[in-house]
Structure formats: structure tokens, C-alpha cells
mmCIF file of C-alpha atoms in Angstrom:
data_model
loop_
_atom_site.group_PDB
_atom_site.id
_atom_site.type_symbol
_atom_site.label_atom_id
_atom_site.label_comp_id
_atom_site.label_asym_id
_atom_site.label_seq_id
_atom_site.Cartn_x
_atom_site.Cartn_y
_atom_site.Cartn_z
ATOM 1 C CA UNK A 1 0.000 0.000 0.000
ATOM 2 C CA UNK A 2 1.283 3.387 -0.915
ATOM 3 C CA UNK A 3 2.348 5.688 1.836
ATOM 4 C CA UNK A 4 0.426 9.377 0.435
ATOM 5 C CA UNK A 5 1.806 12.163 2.917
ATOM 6 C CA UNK A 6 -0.760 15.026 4.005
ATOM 7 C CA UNK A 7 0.304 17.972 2.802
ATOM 8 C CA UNK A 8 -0.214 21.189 4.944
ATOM 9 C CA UNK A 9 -0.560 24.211 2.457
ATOM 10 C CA UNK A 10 -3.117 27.360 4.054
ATOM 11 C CA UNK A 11 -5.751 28.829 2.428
ATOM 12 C CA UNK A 12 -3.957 32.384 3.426
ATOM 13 C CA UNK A 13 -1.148 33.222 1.076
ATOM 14 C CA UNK A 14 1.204 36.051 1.054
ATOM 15 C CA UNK A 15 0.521 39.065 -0.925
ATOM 16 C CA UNK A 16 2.663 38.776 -4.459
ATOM 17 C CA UNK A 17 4.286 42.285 -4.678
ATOM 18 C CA UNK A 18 6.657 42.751 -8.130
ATOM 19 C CA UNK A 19 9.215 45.427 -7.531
ATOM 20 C CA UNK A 20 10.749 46.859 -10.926
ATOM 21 C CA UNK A 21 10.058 46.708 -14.499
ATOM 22 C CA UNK A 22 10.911 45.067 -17.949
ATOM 23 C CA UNK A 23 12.740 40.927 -17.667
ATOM 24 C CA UNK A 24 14.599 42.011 -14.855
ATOM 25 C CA UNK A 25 11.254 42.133 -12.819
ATOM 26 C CA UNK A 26 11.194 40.334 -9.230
ATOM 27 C CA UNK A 27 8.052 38.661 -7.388
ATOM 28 C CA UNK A 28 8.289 38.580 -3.792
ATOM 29 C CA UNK A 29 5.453 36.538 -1.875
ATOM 30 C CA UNK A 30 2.898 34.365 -3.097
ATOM 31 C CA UNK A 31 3.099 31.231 -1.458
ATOM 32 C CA UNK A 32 0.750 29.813 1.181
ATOM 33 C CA UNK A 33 3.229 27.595 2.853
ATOM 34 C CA UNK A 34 5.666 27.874 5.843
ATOM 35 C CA UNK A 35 9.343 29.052 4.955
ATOM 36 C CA UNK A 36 10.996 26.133 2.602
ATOM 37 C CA UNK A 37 7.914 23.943 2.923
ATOM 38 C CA UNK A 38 8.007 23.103 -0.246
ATOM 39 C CA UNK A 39 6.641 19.548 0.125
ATOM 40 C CA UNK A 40 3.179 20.847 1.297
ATOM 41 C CA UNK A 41 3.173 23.046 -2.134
ATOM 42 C CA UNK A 42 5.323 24.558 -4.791
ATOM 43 C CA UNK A 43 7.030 28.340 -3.659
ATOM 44 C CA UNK A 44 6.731 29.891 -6.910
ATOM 45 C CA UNK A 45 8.672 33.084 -5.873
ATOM 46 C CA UNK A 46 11.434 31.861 -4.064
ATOM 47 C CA UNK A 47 13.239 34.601 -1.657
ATOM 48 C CA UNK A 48 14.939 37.791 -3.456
ATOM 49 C CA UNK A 49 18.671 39.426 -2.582
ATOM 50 C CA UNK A 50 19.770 42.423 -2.844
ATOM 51 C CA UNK A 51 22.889 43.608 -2.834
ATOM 52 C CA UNK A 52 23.731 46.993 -0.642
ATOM 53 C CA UNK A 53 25.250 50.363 -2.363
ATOM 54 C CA UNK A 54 25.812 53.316 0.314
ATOM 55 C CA UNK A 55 26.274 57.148 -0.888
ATOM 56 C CA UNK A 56 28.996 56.208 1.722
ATOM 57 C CA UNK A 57 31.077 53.222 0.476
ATOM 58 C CA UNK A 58 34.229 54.650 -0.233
ATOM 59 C CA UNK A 59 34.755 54.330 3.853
ATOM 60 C CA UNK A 60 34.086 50.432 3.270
ATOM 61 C CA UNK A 61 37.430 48.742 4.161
ATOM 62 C CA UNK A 62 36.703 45.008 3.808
ATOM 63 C CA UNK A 63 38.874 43.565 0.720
ATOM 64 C CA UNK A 64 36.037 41.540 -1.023
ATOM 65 C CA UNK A 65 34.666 44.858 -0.852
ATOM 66 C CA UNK A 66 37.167 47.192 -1.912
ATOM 67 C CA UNK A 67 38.167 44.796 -4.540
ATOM 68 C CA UNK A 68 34.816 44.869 -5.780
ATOM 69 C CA UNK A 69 34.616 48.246 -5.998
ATOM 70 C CA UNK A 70 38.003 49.350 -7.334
ATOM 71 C CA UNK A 71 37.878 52.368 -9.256
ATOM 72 C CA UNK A 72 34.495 53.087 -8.513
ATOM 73 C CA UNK A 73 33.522 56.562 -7.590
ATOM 74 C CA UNK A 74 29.908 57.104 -7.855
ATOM 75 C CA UNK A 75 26.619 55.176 -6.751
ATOM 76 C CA UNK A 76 25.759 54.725 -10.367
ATOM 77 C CA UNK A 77 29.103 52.886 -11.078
ATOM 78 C CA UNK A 78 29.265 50.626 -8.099
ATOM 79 C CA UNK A 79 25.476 50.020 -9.338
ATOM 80 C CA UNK A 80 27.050 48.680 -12.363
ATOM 81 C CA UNK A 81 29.208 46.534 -10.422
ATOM 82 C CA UNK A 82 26.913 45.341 -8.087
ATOM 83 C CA UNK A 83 24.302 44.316 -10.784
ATOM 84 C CA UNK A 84 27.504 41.384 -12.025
ATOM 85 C CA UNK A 85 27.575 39.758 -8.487
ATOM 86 C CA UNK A 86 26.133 36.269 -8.723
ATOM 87 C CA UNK A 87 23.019 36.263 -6.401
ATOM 88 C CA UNK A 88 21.962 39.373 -6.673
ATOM 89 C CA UNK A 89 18.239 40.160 -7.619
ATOM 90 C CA UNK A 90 17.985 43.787 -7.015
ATOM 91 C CA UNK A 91 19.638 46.775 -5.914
ATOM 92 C CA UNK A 92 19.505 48.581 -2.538
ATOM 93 C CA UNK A 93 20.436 52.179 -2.706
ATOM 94 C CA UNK A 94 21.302 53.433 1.146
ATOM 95 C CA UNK A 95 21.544 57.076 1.481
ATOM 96 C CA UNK A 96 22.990 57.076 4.879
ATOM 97 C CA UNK A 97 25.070 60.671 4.305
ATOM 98 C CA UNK A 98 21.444 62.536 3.917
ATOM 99 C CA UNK A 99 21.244 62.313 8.018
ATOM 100 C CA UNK A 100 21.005 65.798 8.813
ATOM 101 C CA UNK A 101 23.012 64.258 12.126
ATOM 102 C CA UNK A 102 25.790 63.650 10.049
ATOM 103 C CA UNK A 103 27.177 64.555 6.494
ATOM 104 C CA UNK A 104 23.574 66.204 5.934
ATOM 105 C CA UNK A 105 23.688 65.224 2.063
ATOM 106 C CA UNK A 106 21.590 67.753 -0.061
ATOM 107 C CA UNK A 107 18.300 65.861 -0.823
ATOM 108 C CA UNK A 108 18.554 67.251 -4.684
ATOM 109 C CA UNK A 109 22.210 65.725 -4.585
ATOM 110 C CA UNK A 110 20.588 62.318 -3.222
ATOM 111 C CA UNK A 111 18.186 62.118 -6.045
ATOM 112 C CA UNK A 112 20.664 62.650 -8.945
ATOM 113 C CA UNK A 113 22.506 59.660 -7.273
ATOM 114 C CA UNK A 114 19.321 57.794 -7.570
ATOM 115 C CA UNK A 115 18.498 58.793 -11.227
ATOM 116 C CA UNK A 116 21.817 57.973 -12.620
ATOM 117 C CA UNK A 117 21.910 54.514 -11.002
ATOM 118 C CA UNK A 118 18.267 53.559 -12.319
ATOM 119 C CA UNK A 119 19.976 54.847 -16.278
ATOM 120 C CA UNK A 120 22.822 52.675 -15.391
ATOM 121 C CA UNK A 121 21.094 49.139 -14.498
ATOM 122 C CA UNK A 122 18.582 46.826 -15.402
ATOM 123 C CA UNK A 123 17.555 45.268 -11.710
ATOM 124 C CA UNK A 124 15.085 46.247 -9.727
ATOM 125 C CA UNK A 125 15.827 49.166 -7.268
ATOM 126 C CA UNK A 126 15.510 49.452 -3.597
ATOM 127 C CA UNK A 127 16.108 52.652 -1.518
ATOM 128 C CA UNK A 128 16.694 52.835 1.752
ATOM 129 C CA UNK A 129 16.560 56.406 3.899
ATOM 130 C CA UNK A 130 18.747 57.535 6.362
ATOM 131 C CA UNK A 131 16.743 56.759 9.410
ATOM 132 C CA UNK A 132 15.872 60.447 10.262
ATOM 133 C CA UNK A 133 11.734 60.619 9.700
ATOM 134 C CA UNK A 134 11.554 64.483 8.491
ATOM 135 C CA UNK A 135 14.471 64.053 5.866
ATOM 136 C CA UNK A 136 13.419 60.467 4.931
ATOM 137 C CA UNK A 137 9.845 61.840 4.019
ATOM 138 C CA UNK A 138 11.738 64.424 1.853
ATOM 139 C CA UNK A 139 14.098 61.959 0.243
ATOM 140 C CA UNK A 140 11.741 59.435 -0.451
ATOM 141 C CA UNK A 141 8.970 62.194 -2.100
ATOM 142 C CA UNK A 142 11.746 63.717 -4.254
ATOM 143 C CA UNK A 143 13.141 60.266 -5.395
ATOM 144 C CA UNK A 144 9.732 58.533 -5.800
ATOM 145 C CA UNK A 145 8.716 61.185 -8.210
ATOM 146 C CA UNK A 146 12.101 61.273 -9.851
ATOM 147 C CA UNK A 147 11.924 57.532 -10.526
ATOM 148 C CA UNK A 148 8.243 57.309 -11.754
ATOM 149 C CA UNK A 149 7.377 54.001 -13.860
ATOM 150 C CA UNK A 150 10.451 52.189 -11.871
ATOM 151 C CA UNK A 151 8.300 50.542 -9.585
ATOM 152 C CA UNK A 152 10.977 50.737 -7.165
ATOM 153 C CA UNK A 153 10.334 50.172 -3.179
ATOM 154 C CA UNK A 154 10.903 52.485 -0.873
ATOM 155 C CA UNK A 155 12.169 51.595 3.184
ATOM 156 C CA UNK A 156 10.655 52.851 4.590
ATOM 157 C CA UNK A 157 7.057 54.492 6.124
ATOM 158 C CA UNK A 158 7.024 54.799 9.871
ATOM 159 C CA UNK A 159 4.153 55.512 12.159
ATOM 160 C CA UNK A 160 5.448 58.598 12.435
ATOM 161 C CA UNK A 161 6.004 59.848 8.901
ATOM 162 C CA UNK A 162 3.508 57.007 7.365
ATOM 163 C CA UNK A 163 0.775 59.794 5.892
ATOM 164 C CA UNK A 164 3.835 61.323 4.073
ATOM 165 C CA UNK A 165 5.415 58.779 3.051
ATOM 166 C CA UNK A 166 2.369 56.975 1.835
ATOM 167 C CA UNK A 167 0.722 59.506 0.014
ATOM 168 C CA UNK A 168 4.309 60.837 -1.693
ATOM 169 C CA UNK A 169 5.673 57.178 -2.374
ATOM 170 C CA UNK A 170 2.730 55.402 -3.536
ATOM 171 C CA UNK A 171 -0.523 57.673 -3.918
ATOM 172 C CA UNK A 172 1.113 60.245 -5.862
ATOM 173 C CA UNK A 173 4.073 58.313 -7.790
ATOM 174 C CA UNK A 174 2.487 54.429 -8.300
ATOM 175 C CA UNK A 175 5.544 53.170 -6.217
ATOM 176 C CA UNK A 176 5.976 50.956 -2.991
ATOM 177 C CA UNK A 177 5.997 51.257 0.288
ATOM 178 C CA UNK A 178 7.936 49.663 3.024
ATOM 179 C CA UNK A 179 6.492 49.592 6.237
ATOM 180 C CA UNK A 180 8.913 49.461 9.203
ATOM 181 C CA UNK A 181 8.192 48.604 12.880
ATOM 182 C CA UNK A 182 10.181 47.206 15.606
ATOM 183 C CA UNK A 183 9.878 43.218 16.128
ATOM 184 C CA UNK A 184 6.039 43.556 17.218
ATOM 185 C CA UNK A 185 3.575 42.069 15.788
ATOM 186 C CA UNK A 186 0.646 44.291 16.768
ATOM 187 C CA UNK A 187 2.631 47.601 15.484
ATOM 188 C CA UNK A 188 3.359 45.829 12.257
ATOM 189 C CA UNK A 189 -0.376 45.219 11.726
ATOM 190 C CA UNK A 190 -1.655 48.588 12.738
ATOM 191 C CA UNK A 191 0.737 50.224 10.262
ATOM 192 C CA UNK A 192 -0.436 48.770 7.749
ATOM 193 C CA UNK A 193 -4.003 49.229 8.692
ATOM 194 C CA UNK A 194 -2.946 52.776 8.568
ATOM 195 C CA UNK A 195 -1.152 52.663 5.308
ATOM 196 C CA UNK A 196 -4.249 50.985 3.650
ATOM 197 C CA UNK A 197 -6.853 53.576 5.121
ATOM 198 C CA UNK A 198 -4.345 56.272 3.388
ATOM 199 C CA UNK A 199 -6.087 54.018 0.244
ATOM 200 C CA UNK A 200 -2.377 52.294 -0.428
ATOM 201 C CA UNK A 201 -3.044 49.162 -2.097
ATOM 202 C CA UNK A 202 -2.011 46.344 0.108
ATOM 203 C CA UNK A 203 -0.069 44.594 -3.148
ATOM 204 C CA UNK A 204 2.222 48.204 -2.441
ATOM 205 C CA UNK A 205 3.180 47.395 0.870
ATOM 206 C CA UNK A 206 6.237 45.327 1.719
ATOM 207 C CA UNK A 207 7.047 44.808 5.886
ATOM 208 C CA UNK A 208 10.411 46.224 7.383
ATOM 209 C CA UNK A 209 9.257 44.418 10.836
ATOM 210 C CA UNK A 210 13.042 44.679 12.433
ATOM 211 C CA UNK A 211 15.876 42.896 12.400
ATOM 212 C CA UNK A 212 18.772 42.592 14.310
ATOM 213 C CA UNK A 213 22.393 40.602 14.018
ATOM 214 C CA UNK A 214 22.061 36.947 15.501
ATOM 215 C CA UNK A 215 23.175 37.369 18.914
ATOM 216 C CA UNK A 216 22.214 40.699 19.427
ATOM 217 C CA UNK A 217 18.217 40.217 20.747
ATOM 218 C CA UNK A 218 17.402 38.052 17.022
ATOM 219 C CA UNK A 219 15.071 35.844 19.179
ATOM 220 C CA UNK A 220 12.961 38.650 19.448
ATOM 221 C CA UNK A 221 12.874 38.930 15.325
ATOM 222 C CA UNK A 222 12.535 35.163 15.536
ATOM 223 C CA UNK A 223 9.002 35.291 17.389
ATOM 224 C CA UNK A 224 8.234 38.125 15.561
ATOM 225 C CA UNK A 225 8.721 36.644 11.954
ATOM 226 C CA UNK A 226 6.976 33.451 13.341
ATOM 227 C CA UNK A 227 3.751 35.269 15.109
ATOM 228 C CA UNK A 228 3.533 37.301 11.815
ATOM 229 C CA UNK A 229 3.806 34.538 9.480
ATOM 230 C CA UNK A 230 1.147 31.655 11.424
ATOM 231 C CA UNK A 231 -1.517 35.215 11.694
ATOM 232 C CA UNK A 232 -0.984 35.409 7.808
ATOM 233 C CA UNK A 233 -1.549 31.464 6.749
ATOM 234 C CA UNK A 234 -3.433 30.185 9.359
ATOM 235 C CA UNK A 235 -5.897 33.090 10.868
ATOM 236 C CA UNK A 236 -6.037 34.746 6.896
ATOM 237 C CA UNK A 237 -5.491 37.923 8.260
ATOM 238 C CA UNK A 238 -5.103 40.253 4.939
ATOM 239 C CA UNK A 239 -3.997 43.066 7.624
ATOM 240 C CA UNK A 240 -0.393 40.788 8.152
ATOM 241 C CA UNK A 241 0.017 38.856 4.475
ATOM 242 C CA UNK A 242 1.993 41.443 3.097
ATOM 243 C CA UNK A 243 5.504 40.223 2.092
ATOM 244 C CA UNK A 244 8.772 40.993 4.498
ATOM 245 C CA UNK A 245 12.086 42.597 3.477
ATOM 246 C CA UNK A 246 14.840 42.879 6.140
ATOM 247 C CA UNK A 247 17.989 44.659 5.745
ATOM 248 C CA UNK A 248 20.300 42.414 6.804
ATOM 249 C CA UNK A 249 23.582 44.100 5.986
ATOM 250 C CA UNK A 250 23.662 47.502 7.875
ATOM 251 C CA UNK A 251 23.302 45.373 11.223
ATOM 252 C CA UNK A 252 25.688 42.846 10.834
ATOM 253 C CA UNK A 253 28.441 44.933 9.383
ATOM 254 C CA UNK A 254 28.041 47.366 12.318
ATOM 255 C CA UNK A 255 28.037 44.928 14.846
ATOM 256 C CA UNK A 256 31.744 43.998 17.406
ATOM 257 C CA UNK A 257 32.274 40.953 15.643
ATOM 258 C CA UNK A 258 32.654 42.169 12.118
ATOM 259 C CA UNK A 259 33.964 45.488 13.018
ATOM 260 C CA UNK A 260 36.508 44.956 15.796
ATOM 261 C CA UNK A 261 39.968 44.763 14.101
ATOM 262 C CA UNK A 262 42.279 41.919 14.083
ATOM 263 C CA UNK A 263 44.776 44.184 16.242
ATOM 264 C CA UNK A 264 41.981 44.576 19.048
ATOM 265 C CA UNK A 265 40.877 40.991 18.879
ATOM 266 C CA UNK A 266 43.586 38.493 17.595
ATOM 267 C CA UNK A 267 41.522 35.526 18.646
ATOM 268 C CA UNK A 268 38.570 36.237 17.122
ATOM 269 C CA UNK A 269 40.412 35.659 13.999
ATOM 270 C CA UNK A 270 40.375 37.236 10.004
ATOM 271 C CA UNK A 271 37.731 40.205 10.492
ATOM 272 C CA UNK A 272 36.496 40.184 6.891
ATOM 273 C CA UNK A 273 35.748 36.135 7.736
ATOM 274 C CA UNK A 274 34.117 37.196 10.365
ATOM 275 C CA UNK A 275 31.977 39.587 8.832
ATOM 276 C CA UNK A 276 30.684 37.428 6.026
ATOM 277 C CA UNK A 277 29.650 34.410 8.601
ATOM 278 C CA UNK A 278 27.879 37.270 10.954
ATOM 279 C CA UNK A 279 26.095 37.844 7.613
ATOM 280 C CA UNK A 280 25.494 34.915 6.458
ATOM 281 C CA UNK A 281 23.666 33.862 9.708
ATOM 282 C CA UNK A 282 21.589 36.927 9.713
ATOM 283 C CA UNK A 283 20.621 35.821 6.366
ATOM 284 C CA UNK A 284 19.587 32.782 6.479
ATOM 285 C CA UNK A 285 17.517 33.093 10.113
ATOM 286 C CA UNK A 286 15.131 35.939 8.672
ATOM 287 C CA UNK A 287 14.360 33.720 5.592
ATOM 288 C CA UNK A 288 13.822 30.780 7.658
ATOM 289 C CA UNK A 289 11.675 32.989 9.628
ATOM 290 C CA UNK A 290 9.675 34.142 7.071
ATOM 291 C CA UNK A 291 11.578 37.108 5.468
ATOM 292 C CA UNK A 292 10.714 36.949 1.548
ATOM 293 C CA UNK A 293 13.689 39.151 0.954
ATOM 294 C CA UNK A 294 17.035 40.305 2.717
ATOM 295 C CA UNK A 295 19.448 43.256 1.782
ATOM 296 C CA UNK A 296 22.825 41.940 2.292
ATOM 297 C CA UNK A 297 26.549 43.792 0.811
ATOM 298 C CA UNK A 298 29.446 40.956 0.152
ATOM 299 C CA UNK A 299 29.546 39.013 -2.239
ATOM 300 C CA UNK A 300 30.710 35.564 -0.782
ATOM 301 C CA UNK A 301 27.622 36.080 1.347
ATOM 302 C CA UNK A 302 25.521 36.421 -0.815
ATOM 303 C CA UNK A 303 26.784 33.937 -3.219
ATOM 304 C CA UNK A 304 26.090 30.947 -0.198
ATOM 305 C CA UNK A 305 22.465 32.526 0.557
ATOM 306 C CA UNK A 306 21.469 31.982 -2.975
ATOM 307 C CA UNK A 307 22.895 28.757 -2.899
ATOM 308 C CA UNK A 308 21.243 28.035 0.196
ATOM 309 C CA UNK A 309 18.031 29.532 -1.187
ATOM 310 C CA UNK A 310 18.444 27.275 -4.436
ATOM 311 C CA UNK A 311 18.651 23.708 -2.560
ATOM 312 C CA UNK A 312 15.876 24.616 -0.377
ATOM 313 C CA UNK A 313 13.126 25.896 -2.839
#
């Protein structure tokens, strides 16, 4: 007698949201499954990449990354470079040097950046503020409108800049929105309740619900992703089944580990070693979590997510 297993697919499913335009198109979401449950039903969309290029890169000092990057002195041209890294499914553009905290980057300045990288390559774009709400609301309206017909996602809409955001990103330029809380699950659904009452279409939202490097507080991301994930497939709630990005990079790269030199810590071993395996963890627990996408910067990590991504989908 044949053995036939019971397969456990939901009737929820997670929101399908395409980011860019043209073959180079991505699908994020889709499936009605847990993470890599792919013998309760097919993932058609398996999880995106996307490789990390910072207004402020030339201060990089890894040697995959430098390498890399040789000769490069503009966003657009370590776009260019970027877009020939095998793995890679989009770009993410972080304007970190607009904080008006810091370097205070002229938004206008910002925007040409953004243009001349979107002439330059063919993947989908990603960009990523600088983590102060007023000037973030500013950037994202002036680059949103600048990139019109990109269909390029935009991280992201907070509760305190959401109306903004919302209405400049997606209401008034047709683009998407990222919607960014802090590892809880009721904030992540009340943003996008308010996101949605702006009259966003939920297939324009994306989730930004935290992240952190493994070790520092992840098991709070961890319950998160999971709480998030079983209120999407197995409650239906529409309010929660919108897809998850998480920016993976700008934690782990900041974090002791990957940043302490070899000078400062000569047990902890080769530093750029160190950085890549901090990465490559982060990596791979948000999309075994649930995370349909991560943003991630060197190359041999992202070159063993894909791989991992490829064996398990």
C-alpha cells in the first residue's frame, strides 16, 4: 500500500508584490506555505537578494569589498558593479550621508545619485533612507517622483512619517511602500491598517518588521517573523500577508564581531571572515523565519544565501 503524505498548504497566502520593471522584474510573496515547505506546495517566488550600495562606500574597508569596488567613484558605477555579483536580484540604494546628524547630504544631490543609477542598471531598485523621519519623508517624495514608472520600493514608512510617506511614495508616484516597525507584531499590523486607510493598495506594501544581528536580541525577530507569518496562513489575516524585506547588511556589518579589528581581537580571527559568517547567519535566520527578501553587501555572502536559497526551494 502506498504511503500518500498530508500535505499542509493554508488557504492564506502572502501578498505577491513585483518590484521593478521590464525581464529584470522580481516577485516577492505568493506562497501559502511555511518558509521552505516546499513539500506541502510549490514556492513559486522563491526569496529575493539584494545587494547593498551606500552614498557612503568609499569608507568600506573590507577587501572583497574594496576589490569589488576598485575604481568606482559614484553610486551609479558601483550600481554597475553590483548588478555582475552572482546572487543578486535587485539593488539597494542606502543614502545614509542625507542624516542631517551627520554629512547632511543635499536631498537634490541624493536624487541625482538615484536617477543615474536607475539609467545605469537593469535590476530592480531598492532605496533605503537615512533613518531620520523628516528628511526620509523628503528623500523618499523627491526620489519617488524622480523615478516614476520604476516601480521601485521604498524603506521605509514609519508611524510617524507614514501619511507622508504613503501619500508621496505610492498615492502620488504608483511606487511601494515599506512599512517598518520594531519586532512587534501588533505595530506591524496597525501600520499597515494605517497605510491601507491612506487608500495604499495592500499589493504596495512590503514589511520592514526589524531585524537585528544573531546574537544581538534576534530571538525577538525570531518570534516576531513566526507570530507574523502563522496570523498570515493560518488566521487569513489580509492586515499581516503582506511580504517581508529585512535589511540584513547595515546590522551585521556594524556589529563587534565584524567590526573589531584583528589588532583589538587576535583571537577572534580574520575580520572580513568574520563579517561574512555574521552575515550569512543573519541571512539565512530571517528567511527561515519568514523574510521573503534580505538586503545583504558581500559578495561571498551572498553567493552561499542563494545557494542556500536554491537547494531549499
Amino acid at each position: 500500500m502506498s504511503f500518500t503524505p498530508k500535505t499542509g498548504a493554508f488557504r492564506g497566502a502572502i501578498n505577491a508584490v513585483t518590484l521593478g520593471t521590464g525581464d529584470k522584474a522580481i516577485v516577492i510573496g505568493g506562497q501559502n506555505v511555511l518558509p521552505f515547505y516546499t513539500f506541502d506546495a510549490a514556492i513559486e517566488n522563491a526569496p529575493k537578494i539584494g545587494i547593498e550600495i551606500s552614498d557612503a562606500a568609499a569608507q568600506w574597508d573590507v577587501p572583497g569589498l574594496t576589490e569589488l569596488y576598485a575604481g568606482c567613484t559614484t553610486m551609479a558605477e558601483r550600481a554597475k558593479k553590483a548588478e555582475t555579483v552572482p546572487g543578486a536580484d535587485f539593488i539597494a540604494l542606502n543614502f545614509e550621508s542625507a542624516d542631517p546628524n551627520g554629512a547632511n547630504r543635499p536631498t537634490a544631490e541624493c536624487v541625482a545619485d538615484a536617477k543615474a543609477v536607475a539609467e545605469a542598471v537593469t535590476m530592480p531598485i531598492v532605496v533605503m533612507g537615512c533613518k531620520h523621519l523628516e528628511k526620509d519623508a523628503e528623500l523618499f517624495g523627491a526620489i519617488a517622483e524622480a523615478l516614476a514608472g520604476k516601480n521601485v520600493l521604498f524603506m521605509s514608512a514609519k508611524n510617524e512619517n507614514y501619511k507622508t510617506v504613503g501619500a508621496s511614495v505610492a498615492l502620488a508616484s504608483g511606487q511601494k511602500v515599506g512599512a517598518e516597525t520594531a519586532d512587534d507584531i501588533n505595530l506591524a499590523k496597525q501600520l499597515n491598517i494605517q497605510l491601507k486607510s491612506l487608500n495604499v493598495p495592500a499589493e504596495s506594501i512590503v514589511m520592514n518588521i526589524g531585524t537585528a544581528a544573531v546574537g544581538y536580541g534576534y530571538e525577538y525577530v525570531a518570534s516576531t517573523l513566526d507570530r507574523i507569518r502563522d496570523a498570515a496562513l493560518k488566521q487569513s489575516d489580509a492586515d499581516l500577508q503582506m511580504p517581508i524585506i529585512a535589511p540584513v547588511s547595515t546590522d551585521t556589518w556594524s556589529v563587534k564581531e565584524s567590526s573589531a579589528s584583528e589588532e583589538d581581537e587576535p583571537a577572534w580571527g580574520n575580520r572580513e571572515e568574520r563579517g561574512i559568517g555574521m552575515e550569512i547567519s543573519t541571512a539565512a535566520a530571517n528567511l527561515t523565519g519568514g523574510a521573503d527578501a534580505v538586503i545583504m553587501r558581500h559578495p561571498a555572502a551572498i553567493a552561499t544565501i542563494k545557494q542556500f536559497i536554491t537547494e531549499l526551494v
